[in-house]
XYZ file of N, CA and C in Angstrom:
603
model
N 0.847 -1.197 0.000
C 0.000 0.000 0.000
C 0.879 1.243 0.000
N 0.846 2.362 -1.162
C 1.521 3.388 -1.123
C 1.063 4.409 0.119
N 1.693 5.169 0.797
C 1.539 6.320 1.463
C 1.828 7.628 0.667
N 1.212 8.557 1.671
C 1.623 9.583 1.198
C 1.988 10.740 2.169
N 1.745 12.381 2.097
C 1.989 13.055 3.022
C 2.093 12.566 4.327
N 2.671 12.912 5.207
C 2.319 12.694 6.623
C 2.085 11.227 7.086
N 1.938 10.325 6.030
C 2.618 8.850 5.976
C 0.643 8.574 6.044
N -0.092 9.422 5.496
C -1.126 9.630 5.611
C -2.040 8.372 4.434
N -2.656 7.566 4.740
C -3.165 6.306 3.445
C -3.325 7.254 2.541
N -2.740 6.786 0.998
C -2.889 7.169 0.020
C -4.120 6.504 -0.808
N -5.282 8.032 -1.328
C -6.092 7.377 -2.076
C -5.885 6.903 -3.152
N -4.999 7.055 -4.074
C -4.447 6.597 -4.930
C -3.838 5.009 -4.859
N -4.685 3.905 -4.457
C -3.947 2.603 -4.590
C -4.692 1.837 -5.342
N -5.564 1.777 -5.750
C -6.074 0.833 -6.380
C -6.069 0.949 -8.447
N -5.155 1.576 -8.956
C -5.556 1.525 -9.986
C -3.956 2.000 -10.928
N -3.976 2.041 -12.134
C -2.294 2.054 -12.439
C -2.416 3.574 -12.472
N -1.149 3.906 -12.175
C -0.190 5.145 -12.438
C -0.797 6.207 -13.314
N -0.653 5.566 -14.807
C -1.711 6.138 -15.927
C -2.766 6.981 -15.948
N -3.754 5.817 -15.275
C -5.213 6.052 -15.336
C -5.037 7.030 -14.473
N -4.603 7.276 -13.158
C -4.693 8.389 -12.151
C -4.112 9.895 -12.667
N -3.661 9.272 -13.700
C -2.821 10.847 -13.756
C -3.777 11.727 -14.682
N -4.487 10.408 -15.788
C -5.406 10.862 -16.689
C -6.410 11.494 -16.017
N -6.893 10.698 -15.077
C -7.742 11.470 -14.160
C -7.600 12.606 -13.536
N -6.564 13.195 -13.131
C -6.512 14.064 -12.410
C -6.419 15.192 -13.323
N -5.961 14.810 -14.783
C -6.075 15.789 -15.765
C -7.634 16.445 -16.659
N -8.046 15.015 -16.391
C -9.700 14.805 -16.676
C -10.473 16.103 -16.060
N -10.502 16.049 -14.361
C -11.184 16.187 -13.445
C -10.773 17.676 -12.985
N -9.742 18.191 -12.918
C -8.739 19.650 -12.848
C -8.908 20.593 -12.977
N -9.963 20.812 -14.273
C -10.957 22.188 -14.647
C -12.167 22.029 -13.698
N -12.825 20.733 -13.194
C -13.968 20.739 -12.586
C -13.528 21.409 -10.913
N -12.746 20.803 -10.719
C -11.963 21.274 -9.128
C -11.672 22.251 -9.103
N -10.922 22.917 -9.875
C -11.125 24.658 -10.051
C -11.753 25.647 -10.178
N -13.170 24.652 -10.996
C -14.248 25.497 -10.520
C -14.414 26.393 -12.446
N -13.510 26.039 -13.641
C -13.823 26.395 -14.866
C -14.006 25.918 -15.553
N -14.538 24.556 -15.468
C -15.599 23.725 -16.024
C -16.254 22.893 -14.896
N -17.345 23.311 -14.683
C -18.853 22.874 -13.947
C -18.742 21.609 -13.903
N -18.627 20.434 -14.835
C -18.597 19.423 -14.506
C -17.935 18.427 -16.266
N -18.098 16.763 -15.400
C -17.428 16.259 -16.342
C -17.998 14.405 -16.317
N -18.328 14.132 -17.384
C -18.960 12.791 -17.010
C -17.928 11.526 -17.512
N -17.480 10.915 -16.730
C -16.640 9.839 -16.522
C -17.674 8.479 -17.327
N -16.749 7.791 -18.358
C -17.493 6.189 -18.368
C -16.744 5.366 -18.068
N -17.393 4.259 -17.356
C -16.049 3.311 -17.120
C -16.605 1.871 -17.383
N -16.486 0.878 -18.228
C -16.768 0.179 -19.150
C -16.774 -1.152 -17.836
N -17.737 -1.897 -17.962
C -17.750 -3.037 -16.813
C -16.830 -4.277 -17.220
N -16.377 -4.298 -18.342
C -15.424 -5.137 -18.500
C -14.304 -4.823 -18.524
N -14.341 -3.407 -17.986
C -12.301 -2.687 -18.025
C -12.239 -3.512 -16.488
N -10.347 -3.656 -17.364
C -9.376 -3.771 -16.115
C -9.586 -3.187 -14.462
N -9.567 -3.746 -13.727
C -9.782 -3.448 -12.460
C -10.758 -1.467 -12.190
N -11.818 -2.429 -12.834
C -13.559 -1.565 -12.592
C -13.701 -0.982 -11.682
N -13.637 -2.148 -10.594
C -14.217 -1.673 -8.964
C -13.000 -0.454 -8.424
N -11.593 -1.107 -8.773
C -10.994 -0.082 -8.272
C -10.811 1.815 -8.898
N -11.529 1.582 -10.300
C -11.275 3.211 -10.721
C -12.850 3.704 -10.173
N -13.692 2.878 -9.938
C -15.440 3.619 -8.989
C -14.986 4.053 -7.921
N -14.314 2.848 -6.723
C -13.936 3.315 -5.851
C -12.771 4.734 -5.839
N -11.956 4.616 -6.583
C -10.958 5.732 -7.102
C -11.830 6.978 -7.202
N -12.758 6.888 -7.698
C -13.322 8.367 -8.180
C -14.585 9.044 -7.141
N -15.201 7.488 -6.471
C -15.636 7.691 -4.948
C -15.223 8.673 -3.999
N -13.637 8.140 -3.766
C -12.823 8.493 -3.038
C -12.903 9.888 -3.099
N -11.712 10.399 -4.840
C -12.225 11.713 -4.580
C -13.450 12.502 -4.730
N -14.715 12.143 -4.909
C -15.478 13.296 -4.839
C -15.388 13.599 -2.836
N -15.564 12.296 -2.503
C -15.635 12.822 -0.987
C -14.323 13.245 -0.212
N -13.135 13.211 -0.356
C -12.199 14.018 -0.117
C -11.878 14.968 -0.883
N -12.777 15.563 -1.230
C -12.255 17.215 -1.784
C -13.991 17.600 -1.982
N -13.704 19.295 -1.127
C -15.337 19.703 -0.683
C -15.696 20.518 -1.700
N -14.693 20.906 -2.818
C -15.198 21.800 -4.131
C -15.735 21.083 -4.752
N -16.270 19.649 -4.834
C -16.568 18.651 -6.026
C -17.610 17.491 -5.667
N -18.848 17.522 -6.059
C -19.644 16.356 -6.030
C -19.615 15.148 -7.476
N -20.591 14.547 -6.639
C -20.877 13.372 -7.917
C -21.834 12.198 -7.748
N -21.846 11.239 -9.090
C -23.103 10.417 -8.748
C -22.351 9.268 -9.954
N -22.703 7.900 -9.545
C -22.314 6.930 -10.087
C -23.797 6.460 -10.852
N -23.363 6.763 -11.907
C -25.004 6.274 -12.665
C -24.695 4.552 -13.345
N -25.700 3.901 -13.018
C -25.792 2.722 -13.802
C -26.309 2.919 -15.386
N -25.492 3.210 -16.223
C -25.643 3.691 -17.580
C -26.316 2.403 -18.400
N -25.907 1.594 -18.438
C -26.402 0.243 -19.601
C -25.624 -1.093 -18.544
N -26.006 -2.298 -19.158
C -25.518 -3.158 -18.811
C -23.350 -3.165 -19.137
N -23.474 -2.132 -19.945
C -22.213 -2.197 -20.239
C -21.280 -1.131 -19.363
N -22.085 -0.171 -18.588
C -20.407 0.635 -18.486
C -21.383 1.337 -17.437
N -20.559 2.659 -16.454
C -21.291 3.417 -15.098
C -20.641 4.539 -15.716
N -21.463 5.572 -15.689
C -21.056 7.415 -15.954
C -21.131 7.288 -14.533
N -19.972 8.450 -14.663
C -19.637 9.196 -12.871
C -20.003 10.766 -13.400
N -20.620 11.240 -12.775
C -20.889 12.782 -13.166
C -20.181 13.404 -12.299
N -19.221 14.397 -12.453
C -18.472 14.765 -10.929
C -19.359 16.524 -11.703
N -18.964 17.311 -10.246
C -19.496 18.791 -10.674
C -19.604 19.394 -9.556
N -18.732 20.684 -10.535
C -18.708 21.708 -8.906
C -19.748 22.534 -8.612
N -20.659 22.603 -7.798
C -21.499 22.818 -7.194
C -21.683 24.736 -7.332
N -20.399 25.109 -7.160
C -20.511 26.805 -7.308
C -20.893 27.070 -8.757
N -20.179 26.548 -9.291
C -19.730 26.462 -11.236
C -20.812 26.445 -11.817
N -21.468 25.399 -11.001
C -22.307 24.776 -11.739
C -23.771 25.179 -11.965
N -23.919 26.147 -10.350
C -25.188 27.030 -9.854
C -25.038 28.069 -10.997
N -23.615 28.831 -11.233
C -23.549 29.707 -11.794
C -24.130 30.066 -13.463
N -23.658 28.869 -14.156
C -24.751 28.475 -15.191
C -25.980 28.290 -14.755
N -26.590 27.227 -14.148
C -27.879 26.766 -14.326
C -28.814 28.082 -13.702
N -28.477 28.920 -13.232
C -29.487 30.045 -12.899
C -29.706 31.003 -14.067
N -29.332 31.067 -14.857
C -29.191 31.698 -15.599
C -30.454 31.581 -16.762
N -31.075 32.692 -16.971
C -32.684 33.019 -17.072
C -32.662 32.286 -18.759
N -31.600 32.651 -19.628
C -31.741 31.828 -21.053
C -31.596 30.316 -20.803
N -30.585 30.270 -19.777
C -30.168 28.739 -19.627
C -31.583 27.633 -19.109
N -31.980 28.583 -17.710
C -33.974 27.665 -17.533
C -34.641 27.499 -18.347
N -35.123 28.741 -19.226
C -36.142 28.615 -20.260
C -35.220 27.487 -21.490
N -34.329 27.442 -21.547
C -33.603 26.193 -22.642
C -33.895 24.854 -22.381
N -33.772 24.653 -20.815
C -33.847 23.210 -20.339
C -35.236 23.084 -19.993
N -36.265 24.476 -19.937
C -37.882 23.881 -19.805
C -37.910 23.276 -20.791
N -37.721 23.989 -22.112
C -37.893 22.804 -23.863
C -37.227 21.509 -23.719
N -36.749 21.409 -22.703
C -35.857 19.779 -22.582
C -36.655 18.821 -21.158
N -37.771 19.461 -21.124
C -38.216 18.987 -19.718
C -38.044 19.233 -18.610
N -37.074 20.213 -18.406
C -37.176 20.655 -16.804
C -38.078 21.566 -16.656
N -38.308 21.778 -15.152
C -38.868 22.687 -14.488
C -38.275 24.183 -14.645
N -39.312 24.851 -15.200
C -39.332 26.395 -15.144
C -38.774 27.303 -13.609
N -39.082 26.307 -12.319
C -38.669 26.852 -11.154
C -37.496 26.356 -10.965
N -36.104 26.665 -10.778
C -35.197 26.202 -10.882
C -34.186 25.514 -9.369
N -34.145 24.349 -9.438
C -33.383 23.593 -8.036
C -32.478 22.298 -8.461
N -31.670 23.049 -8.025
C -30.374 22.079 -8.643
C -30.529 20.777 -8.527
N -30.978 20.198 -7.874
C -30.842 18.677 -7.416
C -31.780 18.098 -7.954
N -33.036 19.005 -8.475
C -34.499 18.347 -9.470
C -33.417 18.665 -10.913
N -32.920 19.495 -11.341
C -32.596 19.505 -12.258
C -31.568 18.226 -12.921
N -30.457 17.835 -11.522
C -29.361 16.883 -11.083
C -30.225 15.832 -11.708
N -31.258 15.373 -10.853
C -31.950 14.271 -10.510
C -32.763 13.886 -11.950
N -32.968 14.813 -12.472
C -33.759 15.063 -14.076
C -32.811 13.999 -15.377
N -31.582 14.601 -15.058
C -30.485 14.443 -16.137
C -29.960 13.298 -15.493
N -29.683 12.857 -14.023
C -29.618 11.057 -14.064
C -30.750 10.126 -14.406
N -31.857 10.831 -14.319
C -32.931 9.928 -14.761
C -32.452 9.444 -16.285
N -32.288 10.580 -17.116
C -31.936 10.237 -18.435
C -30.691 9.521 -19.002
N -30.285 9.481 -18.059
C -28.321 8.936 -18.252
C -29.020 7.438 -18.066
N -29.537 7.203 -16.711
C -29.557 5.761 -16.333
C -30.543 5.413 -17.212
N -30.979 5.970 -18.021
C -31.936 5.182 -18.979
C -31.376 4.714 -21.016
N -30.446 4.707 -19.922
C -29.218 4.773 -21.020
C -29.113 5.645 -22.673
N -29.317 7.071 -22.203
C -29.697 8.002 -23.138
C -28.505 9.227 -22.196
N -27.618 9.430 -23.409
C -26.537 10.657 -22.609
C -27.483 12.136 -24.215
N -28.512 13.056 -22.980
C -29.389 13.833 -23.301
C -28.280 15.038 -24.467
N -28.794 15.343 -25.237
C -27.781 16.896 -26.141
C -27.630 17.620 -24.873
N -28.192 18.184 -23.622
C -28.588 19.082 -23.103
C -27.713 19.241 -22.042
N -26.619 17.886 -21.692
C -25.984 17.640 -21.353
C -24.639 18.861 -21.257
N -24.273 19.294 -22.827
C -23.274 19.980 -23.188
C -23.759 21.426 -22.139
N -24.764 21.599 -21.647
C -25.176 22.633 -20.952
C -24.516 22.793 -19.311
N -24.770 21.542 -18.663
C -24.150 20.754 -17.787
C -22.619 20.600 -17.678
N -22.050 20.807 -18.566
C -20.656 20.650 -19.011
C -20.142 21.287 -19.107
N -21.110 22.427 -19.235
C -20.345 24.298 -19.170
C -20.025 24.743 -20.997
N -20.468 23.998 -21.777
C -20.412 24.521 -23.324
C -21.555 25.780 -23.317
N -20.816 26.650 -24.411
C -21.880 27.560 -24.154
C -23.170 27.195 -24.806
N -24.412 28.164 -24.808
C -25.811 27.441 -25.143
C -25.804 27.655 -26.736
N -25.158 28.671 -27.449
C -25.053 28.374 -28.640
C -24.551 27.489 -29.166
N -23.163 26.756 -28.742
C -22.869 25.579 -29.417
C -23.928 24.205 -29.124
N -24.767 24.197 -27.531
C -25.614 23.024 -27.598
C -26.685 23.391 -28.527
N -27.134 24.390 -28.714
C -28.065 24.764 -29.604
C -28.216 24.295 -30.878
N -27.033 25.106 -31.060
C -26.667 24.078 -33.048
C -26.211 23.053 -32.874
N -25.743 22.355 -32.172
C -25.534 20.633 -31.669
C -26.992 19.903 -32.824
N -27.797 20.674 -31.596
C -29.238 20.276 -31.632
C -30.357 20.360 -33.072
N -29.474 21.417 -33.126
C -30.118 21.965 -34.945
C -31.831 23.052 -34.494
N -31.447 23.827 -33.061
C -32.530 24.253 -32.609
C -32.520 25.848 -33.491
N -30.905 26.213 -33.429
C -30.505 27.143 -34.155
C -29.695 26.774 -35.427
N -29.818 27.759 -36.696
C -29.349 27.483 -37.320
C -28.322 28.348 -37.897
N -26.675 27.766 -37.107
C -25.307 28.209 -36.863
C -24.447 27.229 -37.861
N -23.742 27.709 -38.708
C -22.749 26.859 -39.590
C -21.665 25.986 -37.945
N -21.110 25.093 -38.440
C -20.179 24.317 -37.684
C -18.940 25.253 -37.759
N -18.243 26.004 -36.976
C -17.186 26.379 -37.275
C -15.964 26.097 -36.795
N -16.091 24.361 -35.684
C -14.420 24.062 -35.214
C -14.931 23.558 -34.864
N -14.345 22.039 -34.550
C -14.371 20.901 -32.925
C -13.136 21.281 -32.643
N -13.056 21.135 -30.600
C -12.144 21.029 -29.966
C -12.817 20.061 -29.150
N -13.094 19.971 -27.851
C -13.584 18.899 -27.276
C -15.263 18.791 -27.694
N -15.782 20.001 -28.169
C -16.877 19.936 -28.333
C -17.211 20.664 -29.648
N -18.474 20.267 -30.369
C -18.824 21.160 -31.557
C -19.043 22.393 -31.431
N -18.189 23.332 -32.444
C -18.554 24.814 -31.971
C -19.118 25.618 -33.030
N -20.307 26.599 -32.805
C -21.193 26.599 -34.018
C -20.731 28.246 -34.021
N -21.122 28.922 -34.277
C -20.824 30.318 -35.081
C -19.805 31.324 -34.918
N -20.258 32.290 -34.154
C -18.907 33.053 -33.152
C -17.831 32.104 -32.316
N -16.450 32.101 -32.312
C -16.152 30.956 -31.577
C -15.509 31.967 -30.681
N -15.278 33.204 -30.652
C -14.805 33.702 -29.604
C -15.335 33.252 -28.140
N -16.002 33.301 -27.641
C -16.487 32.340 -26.516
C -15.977 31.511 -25.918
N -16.473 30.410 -27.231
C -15.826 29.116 -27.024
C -14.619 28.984 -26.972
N -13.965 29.358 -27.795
C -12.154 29.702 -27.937
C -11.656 29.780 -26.526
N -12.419 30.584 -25.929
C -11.634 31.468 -24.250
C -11.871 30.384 -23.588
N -13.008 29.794 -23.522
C -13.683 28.220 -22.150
C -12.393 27.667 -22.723
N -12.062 27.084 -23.855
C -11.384 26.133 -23.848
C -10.147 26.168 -24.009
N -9.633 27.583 -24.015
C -8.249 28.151 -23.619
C -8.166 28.049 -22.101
N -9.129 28.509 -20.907
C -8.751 28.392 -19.988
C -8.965 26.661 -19.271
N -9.888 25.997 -20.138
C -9.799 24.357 -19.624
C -8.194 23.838 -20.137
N -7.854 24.636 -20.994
C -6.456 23.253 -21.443
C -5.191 23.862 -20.614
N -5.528 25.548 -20.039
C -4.553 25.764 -19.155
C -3.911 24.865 -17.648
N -5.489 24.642 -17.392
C -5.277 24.053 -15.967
C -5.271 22.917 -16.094
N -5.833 21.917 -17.170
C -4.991 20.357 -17.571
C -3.401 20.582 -17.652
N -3.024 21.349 -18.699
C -1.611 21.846 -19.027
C -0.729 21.584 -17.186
N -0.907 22.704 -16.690
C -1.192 22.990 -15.185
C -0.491 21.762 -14.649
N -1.410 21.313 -14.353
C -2.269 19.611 -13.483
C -0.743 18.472 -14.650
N -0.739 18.464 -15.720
C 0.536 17.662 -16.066
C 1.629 17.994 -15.917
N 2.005 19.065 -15.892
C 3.359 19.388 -15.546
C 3.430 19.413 -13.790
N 2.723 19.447 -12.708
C 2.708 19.018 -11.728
C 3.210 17.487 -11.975
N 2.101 16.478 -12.599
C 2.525 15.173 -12.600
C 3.526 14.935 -13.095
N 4.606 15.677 -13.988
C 5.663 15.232 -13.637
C 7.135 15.026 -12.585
N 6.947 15.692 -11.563
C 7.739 15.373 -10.992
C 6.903 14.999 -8.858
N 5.786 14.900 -9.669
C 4.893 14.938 -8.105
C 3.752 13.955 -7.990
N 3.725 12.767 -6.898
C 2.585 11.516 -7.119
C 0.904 12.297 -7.008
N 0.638 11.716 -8.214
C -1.138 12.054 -8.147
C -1.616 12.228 -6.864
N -1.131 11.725 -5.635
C -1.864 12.096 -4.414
C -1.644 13.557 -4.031
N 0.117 13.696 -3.971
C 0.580 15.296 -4.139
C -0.344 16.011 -4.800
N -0.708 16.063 -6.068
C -0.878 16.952 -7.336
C -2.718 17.313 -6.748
N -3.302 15.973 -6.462
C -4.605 16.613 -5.984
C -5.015 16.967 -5.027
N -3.809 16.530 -3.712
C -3.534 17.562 -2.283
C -3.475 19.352 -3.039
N -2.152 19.758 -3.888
C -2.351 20.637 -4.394
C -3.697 21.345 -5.008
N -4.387 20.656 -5.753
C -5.268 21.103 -6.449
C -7.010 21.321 -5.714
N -7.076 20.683 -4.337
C -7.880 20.972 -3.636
C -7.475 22.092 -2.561
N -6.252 22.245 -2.765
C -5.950 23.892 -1.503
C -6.760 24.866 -1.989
């Protein structure tokens, strides 16, 4: 069993080197709080399963900037939704953003956890919703033309489709690849337990 600080159990034991580091690069914008959230799949026939659930268990509940929910997606694989709770309020209140997700079935009165609870209904029914990209912190024009609700020419993929003006989008995803950027050059010379001790100060 690895240790760590203060000879303190390291959460980091159950899973390879790799995967943790990917993770912590994954997860880095959500912990910071400049991307709202991020949905994890993890395939029921991958290599030691139980230990990357428990892995990602672990951290939502040792670090208080970050929730989450283990959805039973299909017989084949579990979405982990992790999401920061400030980030995440900060979009979903937002008066274009309600009236977008009433056309998607939510409630016009807005409460995070009916809204939460809305979008696992749809995950575990093994349907990952367009509306999602909203959730994810894309702006509403690119889920929009995703959707074909608006009609925006395609003008770039980066992690996500980006439809007209990309100035916007450009900046979200200039400041998401900073703090991955960030978060790897930590991992190189510092164990994933270090790097997300760091990244929860």
């Amino acid at each position: 069993m690895r240790t760590c600080i203060n000879n303190k159990e390291c959460i980091f034991n159950n899973v390879c080197s790799d995967y943790e580091k990917r993770l912590l690069k994954t997860i880095s914008p959500v912990i910071k709080g400049i991307k709202p959230a991020e949905i994890i799949s993890i395939p029921k026939n991958e290599d030691n399963m139980k230990g990357k659930l428990k892995l990602l268990i672990s951290l939502i509940n040792r670090c208080d900037k970050i929730k989450g929910k283990v959805i039973n997606y299909s017989t084949k694989s579990y979405k982990v939704f992790i999401y920061n709770e400030i980030s995440l309020e900060k979009i979903l209140l937002r008066k274009n953003i309600v009236n977008f997700l009433a056309m998607c079935g939510y409630s016009t009165n807005y409460l995070l956890n009916d809204y939460l609870n809305g979008l696992y209904t749809k995950i575990s029914k093994g349907q990952i919703p367009d509306e999602i990209g909203i959730f994810l912190g894309y702006p509403l024009k690119d889920v929009m033309g995703f959707m074909g609700v608006v009609n925006l020419p395609l003008t770039k993929v980066n992690y996500w489709r980006i439809y007209g003006d990309a100035n916007i989008s450009d900046k979200l995803f200039d400041n998401i690849q900073k703090v991955k950027q960030h978060t790897e050059r930590l991992l190189i010379h510092k164990t994933p337990q270090q790097v997300f001790e760091l990244l929860i100060c």
